[in-house]
Coordinates of C-alpha atoms in Angstrom, one line a residue:
M1 CA 14.7 0.8 12.7
N2 CA 11.6 -0.1 14.7
N3 CA 11.4 -4.1 14.6
E4 CA 8.7 -4.4 17.4
R5 CA 5.7 -5.4 16.0
N6 CA 2.0 -5.4 17.2
E7 CA 0.0 -7.4 14.3
L8 CA -3.8 -7.2 14.3
F9 CA -4.2 -9.4 11.6
K10 CA -1.9 -12.5 10.3
T11 CA 1.0 -11.0 8.1
G12 CA 0.3 -13.8 5.6
A13 CA 2.6 -15.2 2.6
P14 CA 5.0 -13.3 0.6
L15 CA 3.1 -11.6 -2.2
P16 CA 2.5 -13.8 -5.4
E17 CA 4.6 -13.0 -8.3
M18 CA 1.6 -11.1 -10.2
Y19 CA 1.7 -8.8 -7.5
A20 CA 5.4 -8.8 -5.9
K21 CA 6.8 -7.4 -9.4
Y22 CA 5.3 -4.0 -8.6
F23 CA 6.4 -3.6 -5.3
M24 CA 10.3 -2.3 -4.3
G25 CA 10.7 -5.0 -1.4
Q26 CA 8.8 -7.5 0.4
A27 CA 5.5 -7.2 1.3
Y28 CA 2.9 -10.0 2.4
L29 CA -0.8 -10.4 1.5
Q30 CA -3.4 -12.5 3.7
P31 CA -6.6 -12.8 2.0
L32 CA -9.3 -12.0 4.9
T33 CA -12.9 -12.0 3.0
D34 CA -14.1 -12.1 -0.7
K35 CA -17.6 -11.3 0.1
G36 CA -18.7 -8.1 -0.8
G37 CA -16.0 -6.3 -1.9
P38 CA -12.4 -8.0 -1.1
I39 CA -10.5 -7.5 1.9
A40 CA -6.8 -8.4 2.5
N41 CA -4.3 -7.3 5.0
V42 CA -1.3 -6.2 3.4
T43 CA 2.2 -6.4 5.4
F44 CA 5.0 -4.2 3.9
E45 CA 8.7 -4.7 5.6
P46 CA 10.5 -1.1 6.2
G47 CA 11.3 0.4 2.9
C48 CA 9.0 -1.6 0.8
R49 CA 6.3 0.0 -1.3
N50 CA 4.3 -0.4 -4.3
N51 CA 4.4 1.4 -7.9
W52 CA 2.4 4.1 -8.9
H53 CA -1.1 2.6 -9.8
I54 CA -4.8 3.2 -10.6
H55 CA -7.7 1.4 -9.5
H56 CA -10.2 1.9 -12.6
K57 CA -13.8 2.2 -11.8
G58 CA -13.9 1.0 -8.3
G59 CA -11.3 2.7 -5.8
Q60 CA -9.9 1.2 -2.8
I61 CA -9.7 1.8 0.9
L62 CA -6.8 1.4 3.7
L63 CA -7.5 0.8 6.8
C64 CA -4.0 1.5 8.3
T65 CA -3.3 -0.9 11.3
E66 CA 0.5 -1.3 12.3
G67 CA 3.5 0.7 12.1
R68 CA 4.5 3.8 10.1
G69 CA 3.8 4.3 6.2
W70 CA 3.0 6.4 3.5
Y71 CA 0.5 7.5 0.9
Q72 CA 0.7 10.1 -2.0
A73 CA -1.7 10.5 -4.8
W74 CA -0.3 12.3 -7.9
G75 CA 0.4 15.6 -7.8
E76 CA -0.3 15.9 -4.0
E77 CA 2.4 15.9 -1.0
P78 CA 3.0 12.4 0.7
Q79 CA 1.0 11.9 3.8
E80 CA 2.5 9.9 6.7
L81 CA 0.1 6.9 7.8
H82 CA -0.3 5.4 11.2
P83 CA -2.7 3.0 12.9
G84 CA -6.1 4.2 12.7
D85 CA -5.7 6.2 9.6
V86 CA -8.0 5.6 6.9
V87 CA -7.1 6.4 3.2
N88 CA -10.1 6.9 0.8
I89 CA -8.7 6.6 -2.7
P90 CA -11.4 7.4 -5.5
P91 CA -11.5 5.6 -8.6
E92 CA -8.9 6.7 -11.6
I93 CA -6.4 8.3 -8.9
K94 CA -2.9 7.6 -9.7
H95 CA -1.1 6.9 -6.2
W96 CA 1.5 4.3 -4.1
H97 CA 1.5 3.4 -0.6
G98 CA 3.7 1.3 1.7
A99 CA 6.1 1.5 4.6
A100 CA 8.6 4.2 5.9
K101 CA 12.1 3.2 5.7
D102 CA 12.2 2.5 9.4
S103 CA 9.0 0.7 10.0
W104 CA 6.9 -2.1 9.2
F105 CA 3.5 -1.3 8.0
A106 CA 0.2 -3.0 7.3
H107 CA -3.2 -1.9 6.4
L108 CA -6.3 -3.3 5.1
A109 CA -6.9 -3.1 1.2
V110 CA -10.7 -2.8 0.7
E111 CA -11.5 -3.0 -3.0
I112 CA -14.6 -1.4 -3.9
P113 CA -16.8 -3.3 -6.3
A114 CA -17.5 -1.9 -9.6
E115 CA -18.3 -3.4 -12.7
G116 CA -15.5 -3.4 -15.0
A117 CA -13.3 -2.5 -12.2
S118 CA -9.3 -3.3 -12.5
N119 CA -6.0 -2.3 -11.4
E120 CA -3.5 -0.6 -13.7
W121 CA 0.2 -0.7 -12.5
L122 CA 2.5 1.7 -13.5
E123 CA 6.3 3.1 -12.6
P124 CA 7.9 2.4 -9.6
M125 CA 8.3 5.1 -7.0
N126 CA 10.6 7.0 -7.6
D127 CA 13.8 6.1 -5.2
E128 CA 15.3 9.9 -4.6
A129 CA 11.8 10.9 -3.9
Y130 CA 11.4 8.1 -1.4
D131 CA 14.6 9.1 0.2
K132 CA 13.7 12.2 1.1
L133 CA 10.7 11.2 3.2
K134 CA 11.2 11.5 7.1

């Protein structure tokens, strides 16, 4: 397991319970700004990932900054993520993202503002499918 970290942004505090219940494993949240669209640094310990979820109306952009992780949109193959990768998640797309089993992972989560925007949290990412990821 790669425990060496190259933090670009502060890790922050463990997720508050209102979000932690939708994650498998430990993640951390460091809000960076609430001007325009909110931006936060989200850091995942190795093996941590969030549940499937949908950003209604606004969508989200992930700017990968540390480690190795995964993103998957419903019905598509998982996409391996590395620092410098950018993921544009359109509104209404069911997806999940998180760390690889053997690496910390961090991304900036940029929420796209939209009137009536909300997140819908769904089922956990299947352990069997996750365990098959290299």
